[in-house]
XYZ file of N, CA, C and O in Angstrom:
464
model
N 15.482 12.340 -7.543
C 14.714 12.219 -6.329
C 14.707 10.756 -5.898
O 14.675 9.882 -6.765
N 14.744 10.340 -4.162
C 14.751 9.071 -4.483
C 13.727 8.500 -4.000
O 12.970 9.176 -3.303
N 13.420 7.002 -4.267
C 12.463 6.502 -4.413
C 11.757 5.777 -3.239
O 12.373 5.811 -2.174
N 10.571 5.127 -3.251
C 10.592 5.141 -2.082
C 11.242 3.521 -1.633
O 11.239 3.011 -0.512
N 11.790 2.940 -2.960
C 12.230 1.680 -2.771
C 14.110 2.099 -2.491
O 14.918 1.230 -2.164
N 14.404 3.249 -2.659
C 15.183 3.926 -1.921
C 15.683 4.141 -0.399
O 16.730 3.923 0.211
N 14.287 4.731 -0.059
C 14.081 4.530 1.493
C 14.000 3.650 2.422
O 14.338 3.634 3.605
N 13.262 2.558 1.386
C 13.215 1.237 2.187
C 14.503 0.444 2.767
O 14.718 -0.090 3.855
N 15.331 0.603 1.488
C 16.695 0.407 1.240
C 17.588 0.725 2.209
O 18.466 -0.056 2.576
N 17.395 2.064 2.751
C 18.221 2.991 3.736
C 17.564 2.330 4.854
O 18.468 2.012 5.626
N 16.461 1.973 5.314
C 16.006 1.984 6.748
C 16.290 0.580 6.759
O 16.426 0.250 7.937
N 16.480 -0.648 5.800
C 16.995 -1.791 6.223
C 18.594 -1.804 6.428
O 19.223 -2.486 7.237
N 19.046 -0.966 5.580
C 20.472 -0.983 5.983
C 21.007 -0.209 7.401
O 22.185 -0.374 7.717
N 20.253 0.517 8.129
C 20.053 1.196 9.496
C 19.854 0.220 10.592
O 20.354 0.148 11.715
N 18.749 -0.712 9.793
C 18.212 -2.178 10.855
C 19.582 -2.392 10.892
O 20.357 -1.816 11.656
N 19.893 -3.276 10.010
C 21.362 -3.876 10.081
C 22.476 -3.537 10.851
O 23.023 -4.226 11.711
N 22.745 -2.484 10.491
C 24.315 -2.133 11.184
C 23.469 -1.428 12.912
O 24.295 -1.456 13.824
N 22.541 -1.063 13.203
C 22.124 -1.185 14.623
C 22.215 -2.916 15.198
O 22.953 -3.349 16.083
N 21.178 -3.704 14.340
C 21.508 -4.698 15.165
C 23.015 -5.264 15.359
O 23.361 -5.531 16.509
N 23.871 -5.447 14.362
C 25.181 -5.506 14.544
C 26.310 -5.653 15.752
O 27.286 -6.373 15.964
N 25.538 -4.424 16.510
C 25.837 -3.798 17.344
C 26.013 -4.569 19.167
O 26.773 -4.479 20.132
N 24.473 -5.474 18.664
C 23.874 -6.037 19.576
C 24.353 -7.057 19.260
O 24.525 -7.265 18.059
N 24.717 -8.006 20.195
C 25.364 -9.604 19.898
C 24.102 -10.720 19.622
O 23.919 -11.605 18.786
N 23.158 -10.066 21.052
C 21.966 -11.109 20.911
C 20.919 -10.854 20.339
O 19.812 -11.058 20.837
N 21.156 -10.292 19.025
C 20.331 -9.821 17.920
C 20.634 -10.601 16.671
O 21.754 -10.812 16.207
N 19.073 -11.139 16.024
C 20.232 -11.647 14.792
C 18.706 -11.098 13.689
O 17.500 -11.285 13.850
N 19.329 -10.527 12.819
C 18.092 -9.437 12.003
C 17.767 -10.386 10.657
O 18.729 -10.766 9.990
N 16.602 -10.711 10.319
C 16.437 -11.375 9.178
C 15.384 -10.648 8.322
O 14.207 -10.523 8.660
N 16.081 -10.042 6.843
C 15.233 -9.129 5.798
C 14.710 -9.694 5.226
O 15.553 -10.284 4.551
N 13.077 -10.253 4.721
C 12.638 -10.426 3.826
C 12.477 -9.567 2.549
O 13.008 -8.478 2.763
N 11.945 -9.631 1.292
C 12.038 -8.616 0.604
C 10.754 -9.492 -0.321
O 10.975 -10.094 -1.372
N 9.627 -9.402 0.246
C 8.136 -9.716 -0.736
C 8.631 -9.325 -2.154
O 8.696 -10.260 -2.952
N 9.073 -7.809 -2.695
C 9.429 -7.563 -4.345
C 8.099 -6.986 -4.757
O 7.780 -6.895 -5.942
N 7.346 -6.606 -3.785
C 6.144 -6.081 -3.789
C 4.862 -6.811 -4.580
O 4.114 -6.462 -5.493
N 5.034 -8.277 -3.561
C 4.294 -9.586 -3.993
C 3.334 -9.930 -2.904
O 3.939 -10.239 -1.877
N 2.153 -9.975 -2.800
C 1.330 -9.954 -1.239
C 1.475 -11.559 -1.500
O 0.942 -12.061 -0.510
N 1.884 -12.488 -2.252
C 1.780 -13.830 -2.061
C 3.406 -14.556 -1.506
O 3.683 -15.567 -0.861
N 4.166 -13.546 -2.084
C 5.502 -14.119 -1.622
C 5.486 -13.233 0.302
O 5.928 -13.780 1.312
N 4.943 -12.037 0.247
C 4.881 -11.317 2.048
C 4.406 -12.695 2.134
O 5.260 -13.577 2.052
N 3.399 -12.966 2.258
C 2.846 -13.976 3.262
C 3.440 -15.107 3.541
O 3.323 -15.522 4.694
N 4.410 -16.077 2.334
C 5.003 -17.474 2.334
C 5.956 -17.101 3.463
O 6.317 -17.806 4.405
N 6.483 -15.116 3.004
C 7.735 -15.097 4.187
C 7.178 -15.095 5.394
O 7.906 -15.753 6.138
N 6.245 -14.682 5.962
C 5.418 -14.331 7.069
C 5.430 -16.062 7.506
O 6.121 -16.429 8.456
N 4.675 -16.956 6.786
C 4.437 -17.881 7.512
C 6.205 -19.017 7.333
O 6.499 -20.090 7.860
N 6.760 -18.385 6.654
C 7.986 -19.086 7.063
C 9.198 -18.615 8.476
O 10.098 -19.290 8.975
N 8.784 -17.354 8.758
C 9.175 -16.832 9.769
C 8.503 -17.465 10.869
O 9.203 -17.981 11.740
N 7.112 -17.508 10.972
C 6.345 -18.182 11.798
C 6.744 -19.331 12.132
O 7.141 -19.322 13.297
N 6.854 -20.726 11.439
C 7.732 -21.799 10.858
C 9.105 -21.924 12.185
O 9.477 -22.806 12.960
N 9.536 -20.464 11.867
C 11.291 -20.179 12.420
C 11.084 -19.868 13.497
O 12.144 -19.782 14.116
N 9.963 -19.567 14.270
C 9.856 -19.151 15.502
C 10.353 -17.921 15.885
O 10.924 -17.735 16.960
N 10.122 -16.914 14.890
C 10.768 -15.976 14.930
C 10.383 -15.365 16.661
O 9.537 -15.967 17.324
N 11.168 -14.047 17.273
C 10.827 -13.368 18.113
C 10.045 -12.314 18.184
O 9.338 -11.892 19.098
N 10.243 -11.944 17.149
C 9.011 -10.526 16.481
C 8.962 -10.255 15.317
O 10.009 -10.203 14.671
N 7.977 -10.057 14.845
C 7.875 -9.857 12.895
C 7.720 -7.760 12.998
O 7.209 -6.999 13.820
N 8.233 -7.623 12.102
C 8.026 -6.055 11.784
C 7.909 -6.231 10.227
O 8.713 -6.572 9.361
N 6.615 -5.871 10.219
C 5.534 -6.074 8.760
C 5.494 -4.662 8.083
O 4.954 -3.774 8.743
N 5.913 -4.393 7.056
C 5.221 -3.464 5.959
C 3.499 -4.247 4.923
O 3.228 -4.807 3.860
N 3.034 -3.906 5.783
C 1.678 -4.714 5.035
C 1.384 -4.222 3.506
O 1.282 -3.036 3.195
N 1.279 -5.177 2.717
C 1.541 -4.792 1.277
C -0.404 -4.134 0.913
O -0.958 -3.229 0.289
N -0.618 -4.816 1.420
C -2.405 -4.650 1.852
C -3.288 -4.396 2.980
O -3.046 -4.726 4.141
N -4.279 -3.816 2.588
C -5.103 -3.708 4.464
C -5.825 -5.406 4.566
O -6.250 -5.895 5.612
N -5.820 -5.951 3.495
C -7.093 -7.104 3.797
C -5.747 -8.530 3.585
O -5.782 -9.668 4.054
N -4.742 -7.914 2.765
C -4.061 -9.494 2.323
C -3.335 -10.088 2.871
O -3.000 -11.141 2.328
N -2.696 -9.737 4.243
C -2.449 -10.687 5.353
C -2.881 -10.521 6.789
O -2.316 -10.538 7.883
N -4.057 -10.363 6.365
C -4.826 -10.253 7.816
C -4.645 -11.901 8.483
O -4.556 -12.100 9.695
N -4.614 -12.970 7.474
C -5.039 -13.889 8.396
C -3.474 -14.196 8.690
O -3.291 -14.462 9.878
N -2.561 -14.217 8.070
C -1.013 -14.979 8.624
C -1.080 -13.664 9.646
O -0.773 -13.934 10.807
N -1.355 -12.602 9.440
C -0.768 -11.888 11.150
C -1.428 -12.597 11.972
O -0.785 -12.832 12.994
N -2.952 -13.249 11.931
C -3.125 -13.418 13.015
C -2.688 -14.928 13.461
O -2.777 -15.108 14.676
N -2.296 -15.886 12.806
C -1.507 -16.868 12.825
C -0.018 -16.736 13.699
O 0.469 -17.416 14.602
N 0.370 -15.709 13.081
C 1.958 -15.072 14.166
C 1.253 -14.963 15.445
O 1.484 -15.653 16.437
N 0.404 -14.070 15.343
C 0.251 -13.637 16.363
C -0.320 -14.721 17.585
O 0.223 -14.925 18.671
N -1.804 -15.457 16.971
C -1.560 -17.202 17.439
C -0.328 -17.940 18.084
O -0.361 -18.734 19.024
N 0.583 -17.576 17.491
C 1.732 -18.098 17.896
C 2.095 -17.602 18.659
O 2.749 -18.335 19.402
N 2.035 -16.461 19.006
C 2.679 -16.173 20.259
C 4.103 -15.368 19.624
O 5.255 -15.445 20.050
N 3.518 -14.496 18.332
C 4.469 -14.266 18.027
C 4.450 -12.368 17.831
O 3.814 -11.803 16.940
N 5.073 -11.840 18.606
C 4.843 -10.109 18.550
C 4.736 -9.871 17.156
O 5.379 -10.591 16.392
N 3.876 -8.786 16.631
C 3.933 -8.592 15.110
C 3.513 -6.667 15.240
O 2.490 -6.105 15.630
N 4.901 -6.091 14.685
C 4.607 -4.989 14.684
C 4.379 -3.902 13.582
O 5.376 -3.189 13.467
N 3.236 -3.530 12.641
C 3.641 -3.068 11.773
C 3.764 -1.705 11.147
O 2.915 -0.863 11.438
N 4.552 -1.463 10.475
C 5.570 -0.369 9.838
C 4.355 0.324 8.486
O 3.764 -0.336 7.631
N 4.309 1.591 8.681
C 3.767 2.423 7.897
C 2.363 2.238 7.206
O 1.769 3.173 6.669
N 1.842 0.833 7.271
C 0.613 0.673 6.944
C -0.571 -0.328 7.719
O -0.361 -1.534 7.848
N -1.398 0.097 8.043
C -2.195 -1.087 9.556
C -2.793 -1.878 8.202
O -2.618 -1.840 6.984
N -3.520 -2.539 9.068
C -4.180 -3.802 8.288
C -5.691 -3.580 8.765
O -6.103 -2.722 9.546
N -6.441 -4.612 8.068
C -8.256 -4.481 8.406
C -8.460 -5.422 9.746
O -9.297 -6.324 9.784
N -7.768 -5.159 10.609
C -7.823 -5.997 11.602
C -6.728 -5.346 13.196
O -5.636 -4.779 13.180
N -7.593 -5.736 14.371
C -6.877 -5.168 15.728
C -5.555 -6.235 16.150
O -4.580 -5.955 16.847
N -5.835 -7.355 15.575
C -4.809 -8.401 15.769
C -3.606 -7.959 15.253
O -3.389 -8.181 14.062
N -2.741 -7.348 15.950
C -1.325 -6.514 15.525
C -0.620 -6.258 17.346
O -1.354 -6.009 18.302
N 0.658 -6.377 17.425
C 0.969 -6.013 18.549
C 1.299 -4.203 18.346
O 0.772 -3.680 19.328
N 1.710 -3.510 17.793
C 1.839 -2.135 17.622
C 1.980 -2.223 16.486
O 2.118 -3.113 15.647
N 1.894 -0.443 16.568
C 1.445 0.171 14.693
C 2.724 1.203 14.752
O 2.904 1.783 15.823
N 3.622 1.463 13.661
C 4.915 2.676 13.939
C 4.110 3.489 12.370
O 3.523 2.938 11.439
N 4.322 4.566 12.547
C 3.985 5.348 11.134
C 4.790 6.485 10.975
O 5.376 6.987 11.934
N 4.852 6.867 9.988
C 5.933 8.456 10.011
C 4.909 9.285 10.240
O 3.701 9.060 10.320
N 5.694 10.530 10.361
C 4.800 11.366 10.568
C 5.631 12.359 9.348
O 6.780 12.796 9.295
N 4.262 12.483 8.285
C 4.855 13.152 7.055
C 5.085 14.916 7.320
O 5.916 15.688 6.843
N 4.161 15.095 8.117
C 3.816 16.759 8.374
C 5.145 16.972 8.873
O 5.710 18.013 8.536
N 5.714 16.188 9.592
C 7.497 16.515 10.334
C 8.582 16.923 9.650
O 9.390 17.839 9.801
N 8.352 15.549 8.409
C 8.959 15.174 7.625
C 8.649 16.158 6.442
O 9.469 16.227 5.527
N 7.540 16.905 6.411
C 7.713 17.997 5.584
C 8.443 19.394 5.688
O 8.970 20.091 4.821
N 8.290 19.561 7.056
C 8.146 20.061 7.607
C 9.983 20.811 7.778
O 10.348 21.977 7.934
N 10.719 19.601 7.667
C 12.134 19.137 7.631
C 12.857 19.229 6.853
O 14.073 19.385 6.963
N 11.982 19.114 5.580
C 12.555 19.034 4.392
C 12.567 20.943 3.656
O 13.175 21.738 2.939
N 11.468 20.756 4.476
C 11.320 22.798 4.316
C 12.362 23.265 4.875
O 13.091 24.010 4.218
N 12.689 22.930 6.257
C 13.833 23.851 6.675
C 15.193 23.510 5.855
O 15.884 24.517 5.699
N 15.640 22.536 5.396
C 16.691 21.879 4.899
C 16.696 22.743 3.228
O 17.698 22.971 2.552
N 15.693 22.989 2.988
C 15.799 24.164 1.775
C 15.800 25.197 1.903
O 16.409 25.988 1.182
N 15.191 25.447 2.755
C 15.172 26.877 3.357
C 17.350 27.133 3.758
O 18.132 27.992 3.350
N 17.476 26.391 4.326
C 18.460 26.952 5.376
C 19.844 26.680 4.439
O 20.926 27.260 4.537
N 19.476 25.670 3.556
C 20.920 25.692 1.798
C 20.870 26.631 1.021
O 21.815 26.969 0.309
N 19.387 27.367 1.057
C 19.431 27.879 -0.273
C 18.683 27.052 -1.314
O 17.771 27.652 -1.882
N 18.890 25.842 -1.655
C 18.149 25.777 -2.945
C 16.859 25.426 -2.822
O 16.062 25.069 -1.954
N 16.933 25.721 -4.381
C 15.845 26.171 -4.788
C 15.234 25.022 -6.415
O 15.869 24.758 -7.436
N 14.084 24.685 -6.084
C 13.563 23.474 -6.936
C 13.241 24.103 -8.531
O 12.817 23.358 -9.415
């Protein structure tokens, strides 16, 4: 079964070869390692870089409340991915929707045949 450091895996390698695509795109992956002290050094080193938009997996609801709002201070879009934070200071929120995604995974067994 795979993991969800699996998934993560797949949806950065999706970032990638989409932006690719685009000339005036240039995609930069951090990878925290599931460290709320190294997210944040990257957060405020992106900040630093002037980035154009941050897209955050928040490792915590409370542990970078304040560098988002520092990006965001900046004038910097911050959108985040699958988990909000304890705070409205965010430019948008994206989340899955698991019920779909279950939902999907039912028909995809259903419609092979197997069986768990």
């Amino acid at each position: 079964m795979p993991s969800k450091a699996d998934w993560r895996k797949d949806m950065n390698h999706f970032m990638r070869v989409e932006a690719s695509v685009h000339s005036n795109i240039a995609l930069t992956i951090k990878d925290s390692k599931n460290n709320p002290q190294q997210q944040i050094g990257d957060i405020e080193e992106m900040i630093q870089e002037e980035m154009d938009v941050l897209i955050v997996s928040p490792l915590g609801p409370d542990l970078i409340v304040a560098v988002i709002i520092r990006a965001i201070n900046a004038k910097i879009p911050v959108i985040l991915l699958d988990r909000k934070i304890n705070s409205n200071n965010y430019t948008a929120y994206l989340e899955s929707d698991n019920i779909e995604i279950g939902r999907n995974a039912g028909k995809y067994i259903f419609s092979s045949k197997r069986i768990l």
